[in-house]
CSV table of C-alpha atoms in Angstrom, one decimal:
chain,number,residue,atom,x,y,z
A,1,MET,CA,115.1,56.4,121.8
A,2,VAL,CA,114.0,57.4,118.4
A,3,LEU,CA,115.3,61.4,118.8
A,4,GLU,CA,118.5,60.7,120.6
A,5,SER,CA,119.4,58.5,118.0
A,6,LEU,CA,119.2,61.2,115.2
A,7,VAL,CA,122.6,62.8,116.2
A,8,SER,CA,125.6,61.2,117.2
A,9,VAL,CA,128.1,63.2,119.2
A,10,LYS,CA,130.9,62.7,116.4
A,11,GLU,CA,128.7,63.9,113.8
A,12,GLY,CA,127.4,66.8,115.9
A,13,LEU,CA,131.0,67.8,116.6
A,14,LYS,CA,131.6,67.8,112.9
A,15,ASN,CA,128.6,69.5,111.8
A,16,PRO,CA,127.1,72.2,114.6
A,17,PHE,CA,124.0,72.9,112.4
A,18,ALA,CA,122.8,69.3,112.9
A,19,ILE,CA,123.1,70.2,116.6
A,20,PHE,CA,121.3,73.1,116.1
A,21,TYR,CA,118.1,71.4,114.1
A,22,PHE,CA,118.3,68.6,116.5
A,23,SER,CA,117.7,71.0,119.7
A,24,ALA,CA,115.0,72.9,117.6
A,25,LEU,CA,113.4,69.3,117.0
A,26,ILE,CA,113.4,68.7,120.9
A,27,THR,CA,111.9,71.9,121.6
A,28,LEU,CA,109.1,71.6,119.3
A,29,PHE,CA,108.1,68.1,120.6
A,30,SER,CA,108.8,69.3,124.3
A,31,PHE,CA,106.4,72.4,123.6
A,32,ILE,CA,103.7,70.2,121.9
A,33,ILE,CA,103.7,67.2,124.9
A,34,SER,CA,103.5,70.4,127.3
A,35,PHE,CA,100.8,72.1,125.7
A,36,LEU,CA,98.8,69.2,125.2
A,37,ILE,CA,99.0,67.8,128.8
A,38,PHE,CA,100.6,70.5,131.3
A,39,LYS,CA,98.4,73.6,130.2
A,40,GLN,CA,98.7,75.2,133.5
A,41,ASP,CA,102.5,75.9,132.9
A,42,VAL,CA,103.4,75.0,129.4
A,43,GLY,CA,106.7,77.1,129.5
A,44,LEU,CA,108.1,75.6,132.5
A,45,TYR,CA,107.0,71.9,131.5
A,46,THR,CA,108.5,72.6,128.0
A,47,VAL,CA,111.9,73.3,129.9
A,48,PHE,CA,111.8,69.9,131.5
A,49,PHE,CA,111.0,68.0,128.6
A,50,ILE,CA,113.7,69.7,126.6
A,51,THR,CA,116.2,69.0,129.5
A,52,PHE,CA,115.1,65.1,129.5
A,53,GLY,CA,115.2,64.9,125.4
A,54,LEU,CA,118.8,66.6,125.2
A,55,THR,CA,120.2,64.5,128.3
A,56,PRO,CA,121.2,61.4,126.5
A,57,PHE,CA,123.2,63.6,123.8
A,58,MET,CA,124.6,65.8,126.3
A,59,TYR,CA,125.9,63.2,128.6
A,60,LYS,CA,127.7,61.6,125.8
A,61,LEU,CA,129.1,65.1,124.8
A,62,ASN,CA,130.4,65.4,128.4
A,63,LEU,CA,131.9,62.1,128.3
A,64,TYR,CA,133.8,62.9,125.1
A,65,VAL,CA,135.0,66.2,126.6
A,66,GLY,CA,136.4,64.2,129.7
A,67,LYS,CA,138.3,61.6,127.6
A,68,LYS,CA,139.6,64.4,125.5
A,69,GLU,CA,141.1,66.2,128.2
A,70,PHE,CA,143.5,63.4,128.8
A,71,ASN,CA,144.6,63.6,125.6
A,72,LYS,CA,147.7,65.6,126.4
A,73,GLU,CA,149.5,65.6,122.8
A,74,GLU,CA,146.2,66.8,120.9
A,75,ARG,CA,145.9,69.6,123.8
A,76,LYS,CA,149.2,70.8,123.6
A,77,ARG,CA,149.2,71.0,119.9
A,78,LYS,CA,145.9,72.7,119.6
A,79,GLY,CA,146.3,75.1,122.4
A,80,PHE,CA,144.0,75.3,125.2
A,81,LEU,CA,140.9,77.2,124.1
A,82,ALA,CA,141.1,75.7,120.4
A,83,PHE,CA,141.3,72.1,122.1
A,84,TYR,CA,137.8,73.0,123.4
A,85,LYS,CA,136.3,75.0,120.3
A,86,GLU,CA,134.2,72.2,119.0
A,87,VAL,CA,132.9,71.4,122.2
A,88,ILE,CA,131.8,75.1,122.6
A,89,PHE,CA,130.2,75.3,119.3
A,90,SER,CA,128.4,72.3,120.2
A,91,TYR,CA,127.1,73.6,123.5
A,92,ALA,CA,126.2,77.4,121.5
A,93,ALA,CA,124.4,75.4,118.6
A,94,VAL,CA,122.0,73.8,121.6
A,95,PHE,CA,121.4,76.9,123.0
A,96,ILE,CA,120.6,78.6,119.8
A,97,GLY,CA,118.5,76.1,118.8
A,98,ILE,CA,116.3,76.4,121.7
A,99,THR,CA,116.4,79.9,121.9
A,100,LEU,CA,115.5,80.7,118.1
A,101,PHE,CA,112.5,78.4,118.3
A,102,LEU,CA,111.0,79.5,121.4
A,103,SER,CA,111.4,83.3,120.2
A,104,LEU,CA,109.6,82.5,117.1
A,105,LEU,CA,107.2,80.4,119.1
A,106,TYR,CA,106.5,83.3,121.4
A,107,LEU,CA,106.1,85.5,118.1
A,108,LEU,CA,104.0,83.3,116.1
A,109,LEU,CA,101.3,82.4,118.9
A,110,PRO,CA,98.3,84.7,119.7
A,111,TYR,CA,99.0,87.4,122.3
A,112,GLU,CA,96.6,85.4,124.6
A,113,ILE,CA,98.3,82.0,124.1
A,114,SER,CA,101.9,83.3,124.4
A,115,GLU,CA,101.5,85.4,127.4
A,116,LYS,CA,99.9,81.9,128.9
A,117,THR,CA,102.5,79.8,127.6
A,118,PHE,CA,105.4,81.7,128.7
A,119,LYS,CA,103.9,83.2,132.0
A,120,THR,CA,106.7,81.7,134.3
A,121,GLN,CA,109.4,83.2,132.2
A,122,ILE,CA,107.7,86.3,131.9
A,123,GLU,CA,107.3,86.6,135.6
A,124,GLU,CA,111.0,85.9,136.1
A,125,ILE,CA,111.8,88.6,133.3
A,126,LYS,CA,109.7,91.0,135.3
A,127,ALA,CA,111.3,90.2,138.7
A,128,ILE,CA,114.9,90.7,137.3
A,129,ARG,CA,113.6,94.4,135.8
A,130,GLY,CA,112.6,94.8,139.4
A,131,TYR,CA,115.6,94.2,141.1
A,132,PHE,CA,117.4,96.7,138.7
A,133,SER,CA,114.9,99.6,139.5
A,134,PHE,CA,116.3,99.6,142.7
A,135,GLY,CA,119.8,100.6,142.4
A,136,GLY,CA,123.2,98.5,142.8
A,137,THR,CA,122.4,97.3,139.1
A,138,PHE,CA,126.1,95.8,138.4
A,139,GLN,CA,126.3,93.9,141.9
A,140,THR,CA,122.7,92.7,141.5
A,141,ILE,CA,123.6,91.5,138.0
A,142,PHE,CA,127.2,90.0,138.4
A,143,ILE,CA,126.0,88.0,141.7
A,144,ASN,CA,122.7,86.5,139.8
A,145,ASN,CA,124.9,85.5,137.1
A,146,ILE,CA,128.1,84.1,138.9
A,147,GLY,CA,125.2,82.1,141.0
A,148,VAL,CA,123.7,80.6,137.7
A,149,LEU,CA,127.7,79.9,136.7
A,150,PHE,CA,128.6,77.8,139.6
A,151,LEU,CA,125.1,76.1,139.6
A,152,SER,CA,125.9,75.1,135.9
A,153,PHE,CA,129.7,73.8,137.3
A,154,LEU,CA,127.8,71.9,140.2
A,155,LEU,CA,125.1,70.4,137.8
A,156,SER,CA,127.5,69.2,135.4
A,157,LEU,CA,129.7,68.0,138.0
A,158,LEU,CA,127.1,66.2,140.1
A,159,TYR,CA,124.9,64.9,137.2
A,160,GLY,CA,127.1,64.7,134.3
A,161,SER,CA,124.8,66.3,131.8
A,162,GLY,CA,122.8,68.5,134.7
A,163,ALA,CA,123.8,71.8,133.2
A,164,ILE,CA,121.6,71.4,130.4
A,165,PHE,CA,118.6,72.3,132.4
A,166,ILE,CA,120.2,75.6,133.5
A,167,LEU,CA,121.0,76.2,129.9
A,168,SER,CA,117.3,75.4,128.7
A,169,TRP,CA,116.0,77.4,131.2
A,170,ASN,CA,117.9,80.5,130.6
A,171,ALA,CA,117.4,80.0,126.6
A,172,SER,CA,113.6,80.1,127.4
A,173,ILE,CA,113.9,83.4,129.4
A,174,LEU,CA,115.9,84.9,126.8
A,175,ALA,CA,113.5,83.8,124.2
A,176,ALA,CA,110.4,85.1,126.1
A,177,ALA,CA,112.6,88.7,126.4
A,178,VAL,CA,113.5,88.6,122.9
A,179,GLY,CA,109.9,87.8,121.5
A,180,MET,CA,108.6,90.5,124.0
A,181,THR,CA,111.0,93.1,122.4
A,182,ALA,CA,110.3,92.1,119.2
A,183,LYS,CA,106.5,92.3,119.6
A,184,ALA,CA,107.2,96.0,120.8
A,185,LEU,CA,109.1,96.6,117.9
A,186,GLY,CA,106.9,95.6,115.3
A,187,GLY,CA,106.8,91.7,115.4
A,188,ALA,CA,108.7,88.8,113.7
A,189,LYS,CA,110.4,91.3,111.3
A,190,ALA,CA,112.2,92.8,114.3
A,191,LEU,CA,113.5,89.5,115.7
A,192,PRO,CA,117.0,90.3,114.2
A,193,LEU,CA,116.7,93.6,116.1
A,194,ALA,CA,115.7,92.4,119.0
A,195,LEU,CA,118.3,89.5,119.4
A,196,MET,CA,120.7,92.3,118.8
A,197,VAL,CA,119.5,94.3,122.0
A,198,TYR,CA,120.5,91.5,124.3
A,199,PHE,CA,123.6,89.7,122.2
A,200,PRO,CA,126.4,92.2,123.4
A,201,HIS,CA,126.1,91.0,127.3
A,202,GLY,CA,123.9,87.9,126.7
A,203,SER,CA,126.5,86.2,124.5
A,204,LEU,CA,129.4,86.5,127.1
A,205,GLU,CA,127.1,85.3,129.8
A,206,ILE,CA,126.1,82.3,127.9
A,207,LEU,CA,129.6,81.4,126.8
A,208,ALA,CA,130.7,81.7,130.5
A,209,TYR,CA,127.8,79.1,131.5
A,210,PHE,CA,129.1,77.0,128.5
A,211,LEU,CA,132.6,77.2,130.3
A,212,ALA,CA,131.3,76.3,133.7
A,213,ALA,CA,129.9,73.3,132.2
A,214,ILE,CA,132.4,72.2,130.5
A,215,ALA,CA,134.5,72.4,133.6
A,216,GLY,CA,132.2,70.4,135.8
A,217,GLY,CA,132.1,67.9,133.2
A,218,ILE,CA,136.0,67.7,133.1
A,219,VAL,CA,135.9,67.2,137.0
A,220,SER,CA,132.9,65.1,137.0
A,221,TYR,CA,135.2,62.3,134.6
A,222,ALA,CA,138.7,62.8,136.2
A,223,SER,CA,137.1,62.1,139.4
A,224,LEU,CA,136.1,58.7,138.3
A,225,LYS,CA,139.4,57.8,137.4
A,226,GLU,CA,142.1,56.0,139.9
A,227,LYS,CA,144.7,58.6,138.5
A,228,ARG,CA,143.9,62.1,139.6
A,229,GLU,CA,145.8,64.5,137.0
A,230,ARG,CA,146.6,68.0,138.2
A,231,PHE,CA,146.6,69.4,135.0
A,232,VAL,CA,142.8,68.6,134.8
A,233,PHE,CA,141.8,70.2,137.7
A,234,GLU,CA,143.9,73.2,136.6
A,235,ASP,CA,142.3,73.1,133.2
A,236,ALA,CA,138.8,73.3,135.1
A,237,PHE,CA,139.8,76.2,137.0
A,238,PHE,CA,141.1,78.2,134.5
A,239,LEU,CA,137.5,77.5,132.4
A,240,LEU,CA,135.6,78.8,135.7
A,241,SER,CA,138.0,81.9,136.0
A,242,LEU,CA,137.7,83.0,132.4
A,243,GLY,CA,133.8,82.4,132.8
A,244,ILE,CA,133.9,84.8,135.8
A,245,PHE,CA,135.9,87.3,134.0
A,246,LEU,CA,133.3,87.1,131.1
A,247,LEU,CA,130.5,87.7,133.6
A,248,LEU,CA,132.3,91.2,134.9
A,249,ILE,CA,132.3,92.3,131.3
A,250,ALA,CA,128.9,91.2,130.6
A,251,ALA,CA,127.6,92.7,133.8
A,252,SER,CA,129.4,96.1,133.0
A,253,ILE,CA,127.9,96.1,129.6
A,254,GLU,CA,124.4,95.3,130.9
A,255,THR,CA,124.7,98.1,133.6
A,256,LEU,CA,125.6,100.7,130.9
A,257,SER,CA,122.8,99.6,128.8
A,258,VAL,CA,120.2,99.7,131.5
A,259,ILE,CA,121.5,103.3,132.5
A,260,VAL,CA,121.4,104.6,128.9
A,261,SER,CA,117.8,103.4,128.5
């Protein structure tokens, strides 16, 4: 109750930095609880607690998106993508807050502790890199990302704020990857460079997952109303299609980077 009352949806939409700091604070408390109680897999339990901590806020955000969707006049006046801009910024603030805090945590912790803390994420990174070493890189990347996109959509559709688990999990994997890269390049001072390594394709992938989560929230809200508006489902389909298009570009960029490296 205390944490979820720190930032309202209305305040967060006006000031994404408030959401950023709120997400970082939730991540801090999630890590502390996991480190003290669930030492066998701190990284995974941190993701669970981040999900629990952010669920009330994300649920309210999804309700806001659903109600906003039915405001035809505002939607027509602003244009489709501008209509969803503040919501996308809110999702981005959540994701960046989690990713940056966990990246710094990975860098600041002693090597043995960081490796143990993020062992599940590191194993996932190694597994992904292992898949790429057997060829068919583009297909492997694209199919994997499409799976995440539709999972984001389904969880948001079925649980309202369910996509926050997928976003938190991907944020933790990205944070571990960035932390590993930064350490290899010289430590905390190399963090901006490490972030840039993953930014070209990673930003497109994450944006696609945001769009899928928003689409799921729209359909979830619309399904509860007595009158089903066709344009709502058309909007959700467009958001998903745009997400798939972004993943095609992201997979192409990531494949090229793998080939070059």
